[in-house]
């Protein structure tokens, strides 16, 4: 899971992860939990739709392009 991409998007868009979770209609601390666990595909799709980050980039390893 490429959590760094989500953090970068949040910084660029001047928002916090909790606000992104609300916009994606996800539970509190769902995205933060992806640092240590694998997300469900439907949740990845929600984040991808809101952020414009492809699912491929979201599931890629941190630091790899």
mmCIF file of N, CA and C in Angstrom:
data_model
loop_
_atom_site.group_PDB
_atom_site.id
_atom_site.type_symbol
_atom_site.label_atom_id
_atom_site.label_comp_id
_atom_site.label_asym_id
_atom_site.label_seq_id
_atom_site.Cartn_x
_atom_site.Cartn_y
_atom_site.Cartn_z
ATOM 1 N N UNK A 1 0.843 -1.187 0.000
ATOM 2 C CA UNK A 1 0.000 0.000 0.000
ATOM 3 C C UNK A 1 0.879 1.237 0.000
ATOM 4 N N UNK A 2 0.592 2.145 -0.887
ATOM 5 C CA UNK A 2 1.384 3.363 -1.009
ATOM 6 C C UNK A 2 0.736 4.516 -0.234
ATOM 7 N N UNK A 3 0.848 4.448 1.068
ATOM 8 C CA UNK A 3 0.264 5.456 1.950
ATOM 9 C C UNK A 3 0.872 6.834 1.691
ATOM 10 N N UNK A 4 2.134 6.868 1.270
ATOM 11 C CA UNK A 4 2.825 8.140 1.013
ATOM 12 C C UNK A 4 2.128 8.941 -0.084
ATOM 13 N N UNK A 5 1.575 8.283 -1.070
ATOM 14 C CA UNK A 5 0.864 8.989 -2.153
ATOM 15 C C UNK A 5 -0.354 9.732 -1.591
ATOM 16 N N UNK A 6 -1.050 9.096 -0.681
ATOM 17 C CA UNK A 6 -2.225 9.726 -0.079
ATOM 18 C C UNK A 6 -1.794 10.919 0.767
ATOM 19 N N UNK A 7 -0.725 10.751 1.539
ATOM 20 C CA UNK A 7 -0.217 11.866 2.349
ATOM 21 C C UNK A 7 0.206 13.031 1.467
ATOM 22 N N UNK A 8 0.880 12.742 0.362
ATOM 23 C CA UNK A 8 1.304 13.800 -0.559
ATOM 24 C C UNK A 8 0.100 14.527 -1.135
ATOM 25 N N UNK A 9 -0.935 13.772 -1.516
ATOM 26 C CA UNK A 9 -2.139 14.382 -2.066
ATOM 27 C C UNK A 9 -2.777 15.302 -1.035
ATOM 28 N N UNK A 10 -2.853 14.843 0.209
ATOM 29 C CA UNK A 10 -3.448 15.654 1.270
ATOM 30 C C UNK A 10 -2.675 16.950 1.479
ATOM 31 N N UNK A 11 -1.353 16.879 1.500
ATOM 32 C CA UNK A 11 -0.543 18.088 1.676
ATOM 33 C C UNK A 11 -0.750 19.052 0.514
ATOM 34 N N UNK A 12 -0.739 18.505 -0.709
ATOM 35 C CA UNK A 12 -0.897 19.327 -1.912
ATOM 36 C C UNK A 12 -2.260 20.009 -1.937
ATOM 37 N N UNK A 13 -3.268 19.339 -1.424
ATOM 38 C CA UNK A 13 -4.627 19.859 -1.456
ATOM 39 C C UNK A 13 -5.073 20.471 -0.129
ATOM 40 N N UNK A 14 -4.100 20.695 0.746
ATOM 41 C CA UNK A 14 -4.337 21.363 2.027
ATOM 42 C C UNK A 14 -5.516 20.748 2.789
ATOM 43 N N UNK A 15 -5.465 19.436 2.929
ATOM 44 C CA UNK A 15 -6.496 18.725 3.668
ATOM 45 C C UNK A 15 -5.844 17.685 4.566
ATOM 46 N N UNK A 16 -6.584 17.177 5.488
ATOM 47 C CA UNK A 16 -6.049 16.142 6.363
ATOM 48 C C UNK A 16 -6.667 14.796 5.978
ATOM 49 N N UNK A 17 -6.055 13.755 6.456
ATOM 50 C CA UNK A 17 -6.525 12.411 6.119
ATOM 51 C C UNK A 17 -7.946 12.192 6.629
ATOM 52 N N UNK A 18 -8.267 12.706 7.793
ATOM 53 C CA UNK A 18 -9.620 12.517 8.315
ATOM 54 C C UNK A 18 -10.662 13.202 7.429
ATOM 55 N N UNK A 19 -10.337 14.356 6.864
ATOM 56 C CA UNK A 19 -11.260 15.034 5.948
ATOM 57 C C UNK A 19 -11.420 14.232 4.654
ATOM 58 N N UNK A 20 -10.333 13.646 4.191
ATOM 59 C CA UNK A 20 -10.399 12.790 3.000
ATOM 60 C C UNK A 20 -11.281 11.576 3.272
ATOM 61 N N UNK A 21 -11.137 10.992 4.445
ATOM 62 C CA UNK A 21 -11.968 9.847 4.817
ATOM 63 C C UNK A 21 -13.451 10.224 4.794
ATOM 64 N N UNK A 22 -13.782 11.380 5.316
ATOM 65 C CA UNK A 22 -15.180 11.831 5.314
ATOM 66 C C UNK A 22 -15.679 12.024 3.888
ATOM 67 N N UNK A 23 -14.844 12.643 3.057
ATOM 68 C CA UNK A 23 -15.233 12.889 1.673
ATOM 69 C C UNK A 23 -15.437 11.579 0.908
ATOM 70 N N UNK A 24 -14.678 10.563 1.278
ATOM 71 C CA UNK A 24 -14.784 9.245 0.639
ATOM 72 C C UNK A 24 -15.838 8.359 1.311
ATOM 73 N N UNK A 25 -16.469 8.891 2.357
ATOM 74 C CA UNK A 25 -17.460 8.149 3.137
ATOM 75 C C UNK A 25 -16.862 6.884 3.761
ATOM 76 N N UNK A 26 -15.657 7.048 4.315
ATOM 77 C CA UNK A 26 -14.968 5.959 5.011
ATOM 78 C C UNK A 26 -15.007 6.224 6.508
ATOM 79 N N UNK A 27 -14.856 5.173 7.271
ATOM 80 C CA UNK A 27 -14.835 5.305 8.720
ATOM 81 C C UNK A 27 -13.601 6.031 9.214
ATOM 82 N N UNK A 28 -13.702 6.547 10.429
ATOM 83 C CA UNK A 28 -12.603 7.253 11.057
ATOM 84 C C UNK A 28 -11.385 6.336 11.189
ATOM 85 N N UNK A 29 -10.223 6.807 10.782
ATOM 86 C CA UNK A 29 -8.931 6.102 10.855
ATOM 87 C C UNK A 29 -8.810 4.930 9.873
ATOM 88 N N UNK A 30 -9.722 4.842 8.905
ATOM 89 C CA UNK A 30 -9.645 3.762 7.919
ATOM 90 C C UNK A 30 -8.374 3.877 7.088
ATOM 91 N N UNK A 31 -8.125 5.040 6.517
ATOM 92 C CA UNK A 31 -6.959 5.211 5.640
ATOM 93 C C UNK A 31 -5.672 5.066 6.434
ATOM 94 N N UNK A 32 -5.622 5.639 7.614
ATOM 95 C CA UNK A 32 -4.424 5.522 8.454
ATOM 96 C C UNK A 32 -4.119 4.054 8.754
ATOM 97 N N UNK A 33 -5.141 3.243 8.875
ATOM 98 C CA UNK A 33 -4.960 1.814 9.124
ATOM 99 C C UNK A 33 -4.302 1.076 7.978
ATOM 100 N N UNK A 34 -4.324 1.674 6.796
ATOM 101 C CA UNK A 34 -3.704 1.042 5.634
ATOM 102 C C UNK A 34 -2.182 1.036 5.704
ATOM 103 N N UNK A 35 -1.638 1.744 6.660
ATOM 104 C CA UNK A 35 -0.181 1.705 6.845
ATOM 105 C C UNK A 35 0.264 0.302 7.259
ATOM 106 N N UNK A 36 -0.612 -0.431 7.940
ATOM 107 C CA UNK A 36 -0.238 -1.756 8.456
ATOM 108 C C UNK A 36 -1.135 -2.886 7.958
ATOM 109 N N UNK A 37 -2.200 -2.559 7.237
ATOM 110 C CA UNK A 37 -3.089 -3.609 6.742
ATOM 111 C C UNK A 37 -3.507 -3.302 5.307
ATOM 112 N N UNK A 38 -4.045 -4.310 4.649
ATOM 113 C CA UNK A 38 -4.465 -4.144 3.263
ATOM 114 C C UNK A 38 -5.891 -3.613 3.179
ATOM 115 N N UNK A 39 -6.096 -2.587 2.354
ATOM 116 C CA UNK A 39 -7.435 -2.017 2.208
ATOM 117 C C UNK A 39 -8.319 -2.886 1.316
ATOM 118 N N UNK A 40 -9.615 -2.707 1.468
ATOM 119 C CA UNK A 40 -10.570 -3.369 0.582
ATOM 120 C C UNK A 40 -10.594 -2.629 -0.749
ATOM 121 N N UNK A 41 -10.873 -3.364 -1.805
ATOM 122 C CA UNK A 41 -10.884 -2.773 -3.138
ATOM 123 C C UNK A 41 -11.925 -1.657 -3.261
ATOM 124 N N UNK A 42 -13.098 -1.838 -2.693
ATOM 125 C CA UNK A 42 -14.131 -0.800 -2.802
ATOM 126 C C UNK A 42 -13.692 0.497 -2.124
ATOM 127 N N UNK A 43 -12.951 0.388 -1.033
ATOM 128 C CA UNK A 43 -12.441 1.588 -0.362
ATOM 129 C C UNK A 43 -11.342 2.258 -1.181
ATOM 130 N N UNK A 44 -10.489 1.447 -1.813
ATOM 131 C CA UNK A 44 -9.461 2.006 -2.703
ATOM 132 C C UNK A 44 -10.115 2.759 -3.856
ATOM 133 N N UNK A 45 -11.194 2.211 -4.388
ATOM 134 C CA UNK A 45 -11.894 2.859 -5.493
ATOM 135 C C UNK A 45 -12.447 4.213 -5.065
ATOM 136 N N UNK A 46 -12.968 4.304 -3.860
ATOM 137 C CA UNK A 46 -13.488 5.574 -3.352
ATOM 138 C C UNK A 46 -12.378 6.610 -3.258
ATOM 139 N N UNK A 47 -11.232 6.209 -2.696
ATOM 140 C CA UNK A 47 -10.105 7.139 -2.555
ATOM 141 C C UNK A 47 -9.569 7.530 -3.925
ATOM 142 N N UNK A 48 -9.488 6.586 -4.828
ATOM 143 C CA UNK A 48 -9.009 6.865 -6.177
ATOM 144 C C UNK A 48 -9.909 7.871 -6.881
ATOM 145 N N UNK A 49 -11.199 7.703 -6.734
ATOM 146 C CA UNK A 49 -12.162 8.604 -7.380
ATOM 147 C C UNK A 49 -12.033 10.025 -6.860
ATOM 148 N N UNK A 50 -11.878 10.182 -5.558
ATOM 149 C CA UNK A 50 -11.785 11.517 -4.952
ATOM 150 C C UNK A 50 -10.434 12.174 -5.234
ATOM 151 N N UNK A 51 -9.347 11.408 -5.130
ATOM 152 C CA UNK A 51 -8.007 11.988 -5.252
ATOM 153 C C UNK A 51 -7.481 12.030 -6.684
ATOM 154 N N UNK A 52 -7.981 11.143 -7.527
ATOM 155 C CA UNK A 52 -7.438 11.045 -8.884
ATOM 156 C C UNK A 52 -6.182 10.194 -8.952
ATOM 157 N N UNK A 53 -5.808 9.589 -7.836
ATOM 158 C CA UNK A 53 -4.657 8.677 -7.808
ATOM 159 C C UNK A 53 -5.146 7.320 -8.297
ATOM 160 N N UNK A 54 -4.465 6.747 -9.267
ATOM 161 C CA UNK A 54 -4.912 5.467 -9.802
ATOM 162 C C UNK A 54 -4.807 4.370 -8.742
ATOM 163 N N UNK A 55 -5.636 3.369 -8.888
ATOM 164 C CA UNK A 55 -5.598 2.235 -7.959
ATOM 165 C C UNK A 55 -4.234 1.565 -8.019
ATOM 166 N N UNK A 56 -3.648 1.510 -9.197
ATOM 167 C CA UNK A 56 -2.317 0.924 -9.344
ATOM 168 C C UNK A 56 -1.290 1.666 -8.493
ATOM 169 N N UNK A 57 -1.374 2.995 -8.494
ATOM 170 C CA UNK A 57 -0.455 3.794 -7.666
ATOM 171 C C UNK A 57 -0.751 3.611 -6.184
ATOM 172 N N UNK A 58 -2.023 3.475 -5.848
ATOM 173 C CA UNK A 58 -2.373 3.290 -4.437
ATOM 174 C C UNK A 58 -1.895 1.945 -3.883
ATOM 175 N N UNK A 59 -1.884 0.917 -4.707
ATOM 176 C CA UNK A 59 -1.457 -0.393 -4.195
ATOM 177 C C UNK A 59 0.029 -0.627 -4.389
ATOM 178 N N UNK A 60 0.715 0.278 -5.078
ATOM 179 C CA UNK A 60 2.156 0.143 -5.255
ATOM 180 C C UNK A 60 2.885 0.348 -3.948
ATOM 181 N N UNK A 61 4.143 -0.032 -3.939
ATOM 182 C CA UNK A 61 4.954 0.114 -2.735
ATOM 183 C C UNK A 61 5.364 1.561 -2.539
ATOM 184 N N UNK A 62 5.490 1.984 -1.270
ATOM 185 C CA UNK A 62 5.930 3.341 -0.956
ATOM 186 C C UNK A 62 7.267 3.626 -1.603
ATOM 187 N N UNK A 63 7.369 4.821 -2.188
ATOM 188 C CA UNK A 63 8.645 5.265 -2.727
ATOM 189 C C UNK A 63 8.929 4.784 -4.133
ATOM 190 N N UNK A 64 8.103 3.929 -4.692
ATOM 191 C CA UNK A 64 8.329 3.466 -6.049
ATOM 192 C C UNK A 64 7.346 4.143 -6.977
ATOM 193 N N UNK A 65 7.844 4.556 -8.113
ATOM 194 C CA UNK A 65 6.999 5.235 -9.109
ATOM 195 C C UNK A 65 6.582 4.265 -10.176
#
